[in-house]
Coordinates of C-alpha atoms (C1' of nucleotides) in Angstrom, one line a residue:
Chain N
M246 CA 0.5 -0.2 -0.3
R247 CA 1.2 3.2 -0.6
G248 CA 0.3 6.7 -1.9
L249 CA -2.4 6.6 -4.4
N250 CA -4.4 7.5 -6.7
M251 CA -7.2 6.7 -8.4
L252 CA -9.0 9.8 -10.3
S253 CA -7.0 8.6 -13.4
T254 CA -9.1 11.3 -15.2
G255 CA -6.3 12.3 -17.9
Q256 CA -6.4 11.0 -21.4
I257 CA -4.0 8.6 -22.0
V258 CA -2.6 7.4 -25.3
R259 CA -3.6 3.5 -26.2
T260 CA -0.5 2.3 -27.9
A261 CA 2.7 0.4 -27.4
P262 CA 5.5 0.5 -26.4
V263 CA 4.5 2.7 -23.3
S264 CA 6.8 5.4 -22.2
H265 CA 8.4 5.4 -19.0
Q266 CA 6.4 8.5 -18.2
L267 CA 3.8 8.4 -15.3
P268 CA 0.1 9.0 -16.7
P269 CA -0.9 12.7 -16.2
A270 CA -3.3 11.4 -13.1
A271 CA -0.2 10.5 -11.1
R272 CA 1.3 13.7 -11.1
G273 CA 0.8 16.8 -9.1
T274 CA -0.4 15.2 -6.3
A275 CA 1.1 15.5 -2.5
L276 CA 1.6 12.0 -2.4
R277 CA 3.4 11.5 -5.6
A278 CA 6.9 11.3 -4.9
Q279 CA 6.5 8.1 -2.5
A280 CA 3.6 6.6 -4.6
F281 CA 6.6 5.4 -7.7
T282 CA 9.6 4.6 -5.7
P283 CA 11.4 3.6 -7.4
P284 CA 9.9 5.3 -10.2
T285 CA 10.8 2.6 -13.0
R286 CA 10.5 -0.9 -11.0
F287 CA 10.8 -3.6 -13.4
A288 CA 11.5 -1.1 -16.0
V289 CA 11.3 -4.2 -19.1
L290 CA 7.5 -4.5 -18.6
D291 CA 6.9 -0.8 -19.6
S292 CA 8.7 -1.1 -22.7
L293 CA 7.6 -5.0 -23.7
G294 CA 3.8 -4.3 -22.9
T295 CA 0.7 -2.9 -24.2
L296 CA -1.6 -0.9 -22.1
C297 CA -5.3 -1.6 -21.1
R298 CA -7.6 -0.4 -18.6
F299 CA -10.0 -2.1 -16.0
T300 CA -13.2 -1.2 -14.5
K301 CA -14.2 -0.7 -11.0
N302 CA -14.4 -4.3 -9.4
E303 CA -13.4 -6.1 -12.4
M304 CA -11.1 -9.3 -12.7
L305 CA -7.4 -9.2 -13.9
F306 CA -7.2 -12.5 -13.8
A307 CA -8.3 -15.3 -11.0
Q308 CA -7.2 -17.9 -9.0
G309 CA -6.5 -20.9 -11.2
D310 CA -5.9 -18.9 -14.7
E311 CA -3.3 -20.1 -16.5
A312 CA -0.8 -17.2 -15.5
K313 CA 0.6 -16.2 -18.9
S314 CA 0.5 -12.3 -18.5
A315 CA 2.3 -10.2 -16.2
Y316 CA 1.0 -6.0 -15.4
K317 CA 2.6 -3.0 -14.2
I318 CA -0.2 -1.0 -12.5
L319 CA 0.3 2.9 -14.0
S320 CA -2.9 3.8 -12.2
G321 CA -5.5 3.1 -9.5
A322 CA -5.3 0.2 -6.7
V323 CA -5.7 -3.7 -7.4
R324 CA -6.5 -5.8 -4.4
L325 CA -5.3 -9.6 -4.4
L326 CA -7.2 -12.3 -3.1
L327 CA -8.1 -15.9 -2.1
V328 CA -11.4 -17.3 -1.8
T329 CA -11.7 -20.3 0.7
G330 CA -14.6 -23.0 -0.9
D331 CA -17.6 -21.4 1.3
G332 CA -16.6 -18.1 -0.1
R333 CA -14.8 -16.1 3.2
R334 CA -12.2 -14.3 1.3
Q335 CA -8.9 -13.2 2.3
I336 CA -7.1 -9.8 1.0
I337 CA -3.1 -10.9 0.4
G338 CA -2.6 -7.1 -0.3
F339 CA -2.9 -4.2 -2.4
R340 CA -0.9 -2.9 -5.3
L341 CA -0.6 0.5 -6.1
P342 CA 0.9 2.3 -9.2
G343 CA 4.4 1.2 -9.8
D344 CA 3.6 -2.0 -8.6
V345 CA 4.2 -5.7 -10.7
L346 CA 1.6 -8.4 -10.4
A347 CA 1.7 -12.2 -11.3
L348 CA 4.9 -12.4 -11.1
D349 CA 5.2 -14.4 -8.2
C350 CA 3.4 -17.6 -9.6
E351 CA 4.3 -20.5 -12.0
G352 CA 2.2 -21.7 -14.6
V353 CA -0.9 -21.0 -12.7
C354 CA -2.3 -18.0 -11.0
T355 CA -2.3 -18.6 -7.1
M356 CA -4.7 -15.8 -6.3
T357 CA -7.6 -13.2 -8.0
A358 CA -6.7 -9.7 -9.2
E359 CA -9.7 -7.4 -8.8
A360 CA -9.6 -3.6 -9.9
V361 CA -10.4 -1.5 -6.8
G362 CA -11.5 1.1 -8.7
S363 CA -10.7 2.1 -12.3
V364 CA -7.3 0.9 -13.1
T365 CA -4.6 1.4 -16.0
A366 CA -2.0 -0.8 -16.3
V367 CA 0.7 -2.6 -18.9
R368 CA 0.1 -5.8 -19.5
C369 CA 2.9 -8.0 -20.9
S370 CA 3.4 -12.1 -21.6
R371 CA 5.3 -13.9 -19.4
A372 CA 6.8 -15.5 -22.5
R373 CA 8.6 -12.1 -23.7
I374 CA 9.2 -11.7 -19.9
D375 CA 10.7 -14.8 -19.3
R376 CA 13.2 -14.4 -22.5
S377 CA 14.4 -10.6 -21.0
I378 CA 15.4 -12.7 -17.9
A379 CA 17.0 -15.3 -19.9
E380 CA 19.0 -12.5 -21.6
R381 CA 19.9 -10.0 -18.8
P382 CA 21.0 -10.8 -15.2
Q383 CA 20.1 -7.8 -13.9
V384 CA 16.4 -8.6 -14.8
R385 CA 16.8 -11.2 -13.1
E386 CA 18.2 -9.7 -10.1
Q387 CA 15.1 -7.4 -10.2
L388 CA 13.0 -10.2 -9.6
S389 CA 14.6 -11.7 -6.8
R390 CA 14.4 -8.4 -5.5
M391 CA 11.1 -8.5 -5.9
L392 CA 10.3 -11.9 -4.6
W393 CA 12.2 -11.3 -1.3
Q394 CA 9.9 -8.1 -1.0
E395 CA 7.3 -10.0 -1.1
V396 CA 7.9 -12.6 1.1
R397 CA 8.5 -10.5 3.8
D398 CA 5.6 -8.6 3.3
L399 CA 3.7 -11.7 3.6
Q400 CA 5.7 -12.5 6.4
R401 CA 5.0 -9.2 8.3
H402 CA 1.1 -9.4 7.4
L403 CA 1.1 -13.1 8.9
V404 CA 2.2 -11.3 12.4
V405 CA -0.4 -9.1 12.0
L406 CA -3.6 -11.7 11.8
G407 CA -1.5 -14.1 14.1
C408 CA -0.9 -12.4 17.0
Q409 CA -2.6 -8.9 16.9
T410 CA -5.6 -6.9 18.3
A411 CA -8.5 -5.2 16.2
M412 CA -6.7 -2.0 17.4
E413 CA -3.1 -3.0 16.6
R414 CA -4.0 -4.2 13.0
V415 CA -5.9 -1.2 12.2
A416 CA -3.4 1.2 13.5
S417 CA -1.0 -1.1 11.4
F418 CA -3.1 -0.7 8.3
L419 CA -2.9 3.0 8.7
A420 CA 0.8 3.5 9.3
Q421 CA 1.6 1.4 6.4
L422 CA -0.8 3.9 4.5
A423 CA 1.0 6.7 6.1
R424 CA 4.5 5.2 5.4
R425 CA 3.8 4.6 1.9
S426 CA 2.2 8.3 1.3
G427 CA 5.4 9.8 2.8
A428 CA 2.7 11.5 5.5
R429 CA 3.7 13.4 8.4
D430 CA 1.5 14.7 11.3
G431 CA -1.5 17.1 9.2
S432 CA -1.3 15.1 6.0
A433 CA -4.5 13.9 4.7
V434 CA -4.2 10.2 3.2
E435 CA -6.6 9.0 0.6
I436 CA -8.0 5.8 1.6
H437 CA -9.0 3.4 -1.7
V438 CA -10.5 0.7 -0.4
S439 CA -13.7 0.0 1.4
R440 CA -14.5 -0.7 4.6
K441 CA -15.0 -4.4 3.6
D442 CA -11.7 -4.8 1.7
I443 CA -10.1 -3.2 4.9
A444 CA -11.8 -5.9 7.0
D445 CA -10.9 -8.7 4.8
Y446 CA -7.8 -7.7 4.5
L447 CA -7.2 -7.6 8.1
G448 CA -9.1 -10.5 9.5
L449 CA -11.8 -8.4 11.0
T450 CA -15.4 -7.7 10.3
L451 CA -16.6 -4.5 8.5
E452 CA -17.9 -3.6 12.1
T453 CA -15.1 -4.1 14.1
V454 CA -13.0 -2.3 11.7
S455 CA -15.6 0.9 11.7
R456 CA -15.8 0.8 15.3
T457 CA -12.1 1.2 15.8
L458 CA -11.7 3.8 13.6
S459 CA -14.6 5.6 15.3
E460 CA -12.4 4.9 18.7
L461 CA -9.2 6.3 17.1
R462 CA -11.1 9.1 16.1
R463 CA -12.4 9.8 19.4
R464 CA -8.7 9.3 20.7
G465 CA -7.4 12.5 18.4
V466 CA -4.9 10.3 16.6
I467 CA -6.9 10.6 13.3
D468 CA -9.8 12.1 11.8
F469 CA -12.4 11.8 8.7
P470 CA -12.2 15.2 6.8
K471 CA -13.9 13.4 4.5
S472 CA -15.1 9.9 3.3
R473 CA -12.4 8.0 1.9
E474 CA -9.6 10.1 3.3
V475 CA -7.6 9.7 6.7
L476 CA -6.2 12.6 8.6
I477 CA -3.2 11.9 10.2
K478 CA -2.9 13.9 13.3
S479 CA -0.5 11.8 15.5
L480 CA 1.7 9.5 13.4
D481 CA 3.9 8.6 17.1
R482 CA 0.3 7.9 18.9
L483 CA -0.3 5.6 16.0
R484 CA 3.1 4.0 15.5
E485 CA 2.8 3.3 19.4
L486 CA -0.2 1.3 18.6
T487 CA 0.9 -1.0 16.3
A488 CA 3.2 -3.2 17.9
D489 CA 5.5 -3.7 15.3
A490 CA 8.3 -6.9 14.8
S491 CA 11.7 -5.6 16.7
Chain J
M155 CA 5.7 -29.8 7.6
R156 CA 6.4 -33.2 5.9
G157 CA 7.3 -36.6 7.4
L158 CA 10.0 -35.8 9.9
N159 CA 12.3 -37.9 11.7
M160 CA 14.1 -36.2 15.1
L161 CA 16.0 -38.8 16.0
S162 CA 19.0 -38.5 14.5
T163 CA 20.7 -41.1 16.3
G164 CA 23.5 -42.2 13.4
Q165 CA 27.0 -41.2 13.3
I166 CA 27.6 -38.7 10.9
V167 CA 30.8 -38.0 9.1
R168 CA 31.6 -34.4 9.8
T169 CA 33.6 -33.7 6.4
A170 CA 33.0 -31.4 3.5
P171 CA 31.6 -31.9 0.8
V172 CA 28.6 -33.6 2.2
S173 CA 27.0 -36.8 -0.2
H174 CA 23.6 -36.5 -1.1
Q175 CA 22.9 -39.4 1.2
L176 CA 20.8 -38.9 3.4
P177 CA 21.8 -39.6 6.7
P178 CA 21.3 -42.9 8.6
A179 CA 18.4 -42.0 10.7
A180 CA 16.2 -41.0 7.8
R181 CA 16.1 -44.3 6.2
G182 CA 13.9 -47.1 7.1
T183 CA 10.7 -44.8 8.2
A184 CA 7.5 -45.1 6.7
L185 CA 7.7 -42.0 6.0
R186 CA 10.8 -41.6 4.1
A187 CA 9.6 -41.5 0.5
Q188 CA 7.6 -38.2 1.1
A189 CA 9.7 -36.8 3.2
F190 CA 12.7 -36.1 0.9
T191 CA 10.4 -35.0 -2.0
P192 CA 12.3 -33.8 -4.2
P193 CA 15.6 -36.1 -2.9
T194 CA 18.1 -33.5 -4.4
R195 CA 15.9 -30.2 -4.1
F196 CA 18.7 -27.2 -4.5
A197 CA 21.5 -29.6 -4.7
V198 CA 24.0 -27.2 -5.6
L199 CA 24.2 -27.0 -1.5
D200 CA 25.0 -30.1 -0.8
S201 CA 28.2 -29.9 -3.1
L202 CA 29.2 -26.6 -1.6
G203 CA 28.7 -26.6 2.2
T204 CA 30.0 -27.6 5.3
L205 CA 28.0 -30.1 7.8
C206 CA 26.6 -28.6 11.0
R207 CA 24.7 -29.6 14.3
F208 CA 22.1 -27.9 16.3
T209 CA 20.6 -28.6 19.5
K210 CA 17.4 -28.5 21.1
N211 CA 15.7 -24.9 20.6
E212 CA 19.3 -23.8 19.7
M213 CA 19.1 -20.6 16.8
L214 CA 20.5 -21.3 13.5
F215 CA 20.1 -17.8 13.2
A216 CA 18.2 -14.4 14.1
Q217 CA 16.0 -11.5 12.8
G218 CA 18.4 -9.0 12.0
D219 CA 21.4 -11.3 11.6
E220 CA 23.1 -10.8 8.2
A221 CA 22.3 -13.1 6.1
K222 CA 25.8 -14.7 5.5
S223 CA 24.8 -18.2 4.7
A224 CA 22.0 -20.8 3.8
Y225 CA 21.4 -23.8 5.2
K226 CA 20.3 -27.3 3.8
I227 CA 18.6 -29.6 6.4
L228 CA 19.4 -32.9 6.8
S229 CA 18.0 -34.6 9.8
G230 CA 15.3 -32.9 12.4
A231 CA 13.1 -29.9 12.3
V232 CA 13.5 -25.7 12.5
R233 CA 10.7 -23.6 13.0
L234 CA 11.0 -19.7 11.9
L235 CA 9.4 -17.1 13.4
L236 CA 9.1 -13.6 13.7
V237 CA 8.7 -11.9 17.4
T238 CA 7.2 -8.9 18.0
G239 CA 8.2 -6.1 20.4
D240 CA 6.8 -7.2 23.4
G241 CA 7.5 -10.5 22.7
R242 CA 4.4 -11.8 21.2
R243 CA 5.7 -14.7 18.6
Q244 CA 4.4 -15.7 15.1
I245 CA 5.5 -18.8 13.9
I246 CA 6.2 -18.7 9.9
G247 CA 6.5 -22.4 8.9
F248 CA 8.7 -25.4 9.8
R249 CA 11.5 -26.5 7.9
L250 CA 11.9 -30.3 7.6
P251 CA 14.7 -32.8 6.3
G252 CA 15.5 -31.5 2.3
D253 CA 14.4 -28.2 2.6
V254 CA 16.4 -25.0 2.5
L255 CA 16.9 -22.4 4.9
A256 CA 17.9 -18.2 4.4
L257 CA 17.7 -18.4 0.7
D258 CA 14.6 -15.9 0.7
C259 CA 16.3 -12.7 2.2
E260 CA 18.5 -10.4 1.1
G261 CA 20.9 -8.6 3.0
V262 CA 19.3 -9.2 6.7
C263 CA 17.6 -12.3 7.9
T264 CA 13.9 -11.1 8.1
M265 CA 13.2 -14.0 10.3
T266 CA 14.4 -16.3 13.2
A267 CA 15.4 -20.2 12.8
E268 CA 15.3 -22.4 15.8
A269 CA 15.9 -26.1 16.2
V270 CA 12.9 -27.8 17.3
G271 CA 14.9 -30.9 18.4
S272 CA 18.6 -32.1 17.3
V273 CA 19.2 -30.8 13.9
T274 CA 22.1 -31.5 11.3
A275 CA 22.3 -29.1 8.2
V276 CA 24.4 -28.1 5.6
R277 CA 25.7 -24.5 5.6
C278 CA 26.9 -22.7 2.9
S279 CA 28.1 -19.3 2.7
R280 CA 25.6 -17.2 0.2
A281 CA 28.4 -15.8 -1.7
R282 CA 29.5 -19.1 -2.8
I283 CA 25.9 -20.0 -3.7
D284 CA 25.4 -16.6 -5.5
R285 CA 28.3 -17.3 -7.4
S286 CA 26.9 -20.6 -8.4
I287 CA 23.7 -18.8 -9.8
A288 CA 25.4 -16.7 -11.7
E289 CA 27.2 -19.4 -13.7
R290 CA 23.9 -21.7 -13.8
P291 CA 20.7 -20.8 -15.2
Q292 CA 19.2 -23.7 -13.9
V293 CA 20.1 -23.0 -10.6
R294 CA 18.7 -19.4 -10.7
E295 CA 15.4 -21.5 -12.0
Q296 CA 15.7 -23.2 -8.6
L297 CA 15.8 -20.6 -6.8
S298 CA 13.0 -18.9 -8.9
R299 CA 10.6 -22.0 -8.0
M300 CA 11.5 -22.4 -4.1
L301 CA 10.3 -18.7 -3.7
W302 CA 7.0 -19.1 -5.9
Q303 CA 6.6 -21.9 -3.4
E304 CA 7.3 -20.0 -0.3
V305 CA 5.1 -17.1 -1.5
R306 CA 2.0 -19.4 -2.3
D307 CA 2.6 -21.5 1.1
L308 CA 2.6 -17.8 3.2
Q309 CA -0.4 -16.8 1.1
R310 CA -2.2 -20.0 2.1
H311 CA -1.4 -19.4 5.8
L312 CA -2.6 -16.0 5.5
V313 CA -6.2 -17.6 4.8
V314 CA -5.7 -20.1 7.8
L315 CA -5.2 -17.0 9.9
G316 CA -7.3 -14.3 8.7
C317 CA -10.6 -16.0 8.1
Q318 CA -10.5 -19.8 10.1
T319 CA -12.1 -20.7 13.6
A320 CA -10.2 -22.5 15.9
M321 CA -11.7 -26.1 14.2
E322 CA -10.7 -25.2 11.0
R323 CA -7.0 -24.3 11.8
V324 CA -6.1 -27.6 13.9
A325 CA -7.7 -29.5 11.0
S326 CA -6.1 -27.5 8.2
F327 CA -2.6 -28.2 10.2
L328 CA -3.6 -31.8 10.6
A329 CA -4.2 -32.2 6.9
Q330 CA -1.1 -30.7 6.4
L331 CA 1.0 -33.0 8.5
A332 CA -0.9 -35.9 6.9
R333 CA -0.4 -34.9 3.2
R334 CA 3.5 -34.3 3.3
S335 CA 4.0 -37.6 5.2
G336 CA 1.8 -39.5 2.7
A337 CA -0.5 -40.5 5.6
R338 CA -3.9 -42.9 4.9
D339 CA -6.3 -43.9 7.4
G340 CA -4.8 -45.7 9.9
S341 CA -1.3 -44.2 9.4
A342 CA 0.6 -42.7 12.6
V343 CA 1.9 -39.6 11.7
E344 CA 4.7 -38.3 14.4
I345 CA 4.6 -34.4 15.5
H346 CA 7.4 -33.5 16.1
V347 CA 6.4 -29.8 17.4
S348 CA 4.8 -28.8 20.8
R349 CA 1.2 -27.6 21.6
K350 CA 2.6 -24.1 22.0
D351 CA 4.6 -24.1 18.4
I352 CA 1.4 -25.3 16.7
A353 CA -0.7 -22.3 18.8
D354 CA 1.9 -19.9 17.6
Y355 CA 2.1 -21.4 14.1
L356 CA -2.1 -21.1 13.7
G357 CA -2.5 -17.7 16.0
L358 CA -4.1 -19.7 18.9
T359 CA -3.0 -20.3 22.5
L360 CA -1.8 -23.6 23.5
E361 CA -5.3 -24.1 25.5
T362 CA -7.1 -23.7 22.6
V363 CA -5.3 -26.2 20.5
S364 CA -5.3 -28.8 23.2
R365 CA -9.0 -28.5 23.6
T366 CA -9.4 -28.8 19.8
L367 CA -7.3 -31.5 19.5
S368 CA -9.3 -33.5 22.1
E369 CA -12.6 -32.5 20.2
L370 CA -11.2 -34.3 17.1
R371 CA -10.4 -37.4 19.4
R372 CA -13.8 -37.2 20.9
R373 CA -15.5 -37.1 17.0
G374 CA -13.3 -40.2 16.3
V375 CA -11.2 -38.5 13.8
I376 CA -7.7 -38.5 15.0
D377 CA -6.6 -40.6 18.4
F378 CA -2.9 -40.2 20.4
P379 CA -1.7 -43.8 20.3
K380 CA 1.3 -41.7 22.0
S381 CA 2.2 -38.3 23.1
R382 CA 3.7 -36.5 19.7
E383 CA 2.2 -38.9 17.2
V384 CA -1.1 -38.5 15.5
L385 CA -3.3 -41.7 14.4
I386 CA -5.5 -40.5 11.2
K387 CA -8.3 -42.4 11.8
S388 CA -10.7 -40.8 9.2
L389 CA -8.4 -38.6 6.3
D390 CA -12.0 -37.5 4.9
R391 CA -13.5 -36.3 7.6
L392 CA -10.4 -34.1 8.2
R393 CA -10.2 -32.6 5.1
E394 CA -14.1 -31.4 5.4
L395 CA -13.4 -29.8 8.1
T396 CA -10.3 -27.5 6.7
A397 CA -12.2 -25.2 4.5
D398 CA -9.8 -25.3 1.8
A399 CA -9.2 -22.1 -0.8
S400 CA -11.0 -23.4 -3.7
Chain Y
dC164 C1' 10.9 -43.0 43.4
dG165 C1' 9.6 -38.3 42.4
dC166 C1' 10.9 -34.2 39.8
dC167 C1' 9.3 -31.5 36.4
dC168 C1' 7.6 -30.4 32.2
dA169 C1' 4.0 -30.6 28.5
dG170 C1' -0.4 -31.1 27.7
dT171 C1' -5.1 -31.7 29.5
dT172 C1' -9.4 -29.8 31.7
dG173 C1' -12.7 -26.4 33.7
dA174 C1' -14.4 -21.9 34.5
dG175 C1' -15.1 -17.3 34.2
dA176 C1' -13.6 -12.9 31.4
dC177 C1' -13.2 -10.5 27.3
dA178 C1' -13.0 -9.2 22.3
dT179 C1' -14.9 -9.8 18.1
dC180 C1' -18.9 -11.1 15.6
dT181 C1' -23.7 -11.2 14.4
dC182 C1' -27.5 -9.0 13.9
dA183 C1' -30.4 -5.0 13.3
dA184 C1' -31.4 -0.3 12.8
dG185 C1' -30.6 4.3 11.3
dG186 C1' -27.9 8.0 8.8
dC187 C1' -25.0 10.5 5.5
dG188 C1' -23.6 11.3 0.4
dC189 C1' -24.4 10.9 -4.0
dG190 C1' -26.1 9.6 -8.6
dT191 C1' -30.7 9.8 -10.9
dG192 C1' -34.9 11.0 -12.1
dG193 C1' -38.7 13.7 -11.7
Chain X
dC82 C1' -33.6 21.9 -7.6
dC83 C1' -35.8 18.6 -5.0
dA84 C1' -37.2 13.9 -3.8
dC85 C1' -35.8 9.5 -3.8
dG86 C1' -33.1 5.2 -3.5
dC87 C1' -29.2 3.1 -3.0
dG88 C1' -24.7 2.0 -1.2
dC89 C1' -21.4 2.4 2.4
dC90 C1' -20.5 3.7 6.9
dT91 C1' -21.9 3.7 11.5
dT92 C1' -23.6 2.7 16.3
dG93 C1' -25.8 -0.3 19.2
dA94 C1' -27.0 -4.5 21.8
dG95 C1' -27.1 -9.4 22.5
dA96 C1' -24.6 -13.9 21.4
dT97 C1' -20.3 -16.7 21.3
dG98 C1' -15.5 -18.2 20.3
dT99 C1' -11.3 -17.9 22.0
dC100 C1' -8.5 -16.4 25.8
dT101 C1' -6.7 -16.1 30.6
dC102 C1' -6.1 -17.6 35.2
dA103 C1' -6.0 -21.9 37.7
dA104 C1' -5.8 -26.7 39.0
dC105 C1' -4.6 -31.3 37.9
dT106 C1' -2.8 -35.4 35.1
dG107 C1' 0.7 -38.4 33.4
dG108 C1' 5.1 -39.4 31.2
dG109 C1' 10.1 -39.5 30.8
dC110 C1' 13.9 -39.0 33.2
dG111 C1' 17.6 -37.9 36.8

DNA sequence: CGCCCAGTTGAGACATCTCAAGGCGCGTGG
DNA sequence: CCACGCGCCTTGAGATGTCTCAACTGGGCG
């Protein structure tokens, strides 16, 4: 989770290859700088892929699909999730502009990816990527680094789900949001996802998330100037609540 | 989690390089075949490393340590865990003979590894492994496959911690144990870890794990002929309880 | 033989879930 | 421009699953 920008109102040229330049909607926001670090993560994708769009709640790919493409998000947000036999869903993570999807599996997609709102992305066939990987050692290096990062994120998430209270989970989520958007005390951070998504990410119910956010507002740690936006009033007090891994 | 064998009583030659042969203690058990599939996973390690031993609860490495070595387990079991600032611990997974450790991070260890009982392993410097990876594309391929597998396991674990009941969690754990040891109805499977470890793995308390296991025995799904051993009486009924991802 | 550690079991506390009602913002159509 | 409906969020009250604290048991090992 990181800055984010779901407006994507600027017109986008629908030709490939796509330039490294950020989409117009990504510029001119307070969160821009952090939202695209590193600015050209896994840059091969940009030059090999073609541009595509997804509408709200549209699936990019589903659990069990053949993994024939990878994606790099240009604008919007994507949720990654697993669904159990009886319909319970667990959100594994969110992906934001600059992030790469579907390079963390082999043959078959292990999870489902859905657009949270409107999404623009670069799509590229795995075959082309594999060729590029075979040719350039540094691309392999990038892939490994991405996978290490993902393992690390998943491990941290495991701690959240395995041994934190509702308050700690919500605080962790907000702290993550704040950190990735480079927020300070007084910064407003847009929340791109619904309460239900936050709940499914944190292993809680939507009501518990809502109550916990209200409690944080009552304590003066955060505020909600608008819906879908959080005002960080005290980052320190937020961090105190997270019970971070040492 | 997979078969397992913590006896490791056979004498082991303490010289390097180590042969691909399994330690004596690993032979002659009903669980052998499954416990070492594939038999020579990431075989480079065997030829490059030196043999080492660890005693019960000894740390192989800790969160924050410089990741200068990788390990391949020959006998015994290792638990991987993260500890929060206030001492809560979350077990990320267990590693058994044939499994490789510490290739899933960069620079600094993201987690702690502890010997559950006596452990013998091959240790090899990351530098040598990196060299081997640079030279042989197939080794790089193996590394990617290992990382994909780890990502997949972590994702599944996330579902367990995020949206399963105590009964489902315990059943998942047992089903995992049974599957990896190739158990059928009537098979006895050794449990190498304590109730506390199971609890920390499943995000429960030790008491809840104990109660749930007792409930499963009452229902006739499993039995405990000895402590630290589970008799699978009905694999089907166990699987019904797991609420697997679809 | 007896200690000690790991596991079991019980009873009450508590966090979170479930079910239900109400409110707010927003787009749509009159 | 307002009324309405709809989706999303908030809040309440009671149900419940898991945790906490505590006592007891059994097996292994000195």
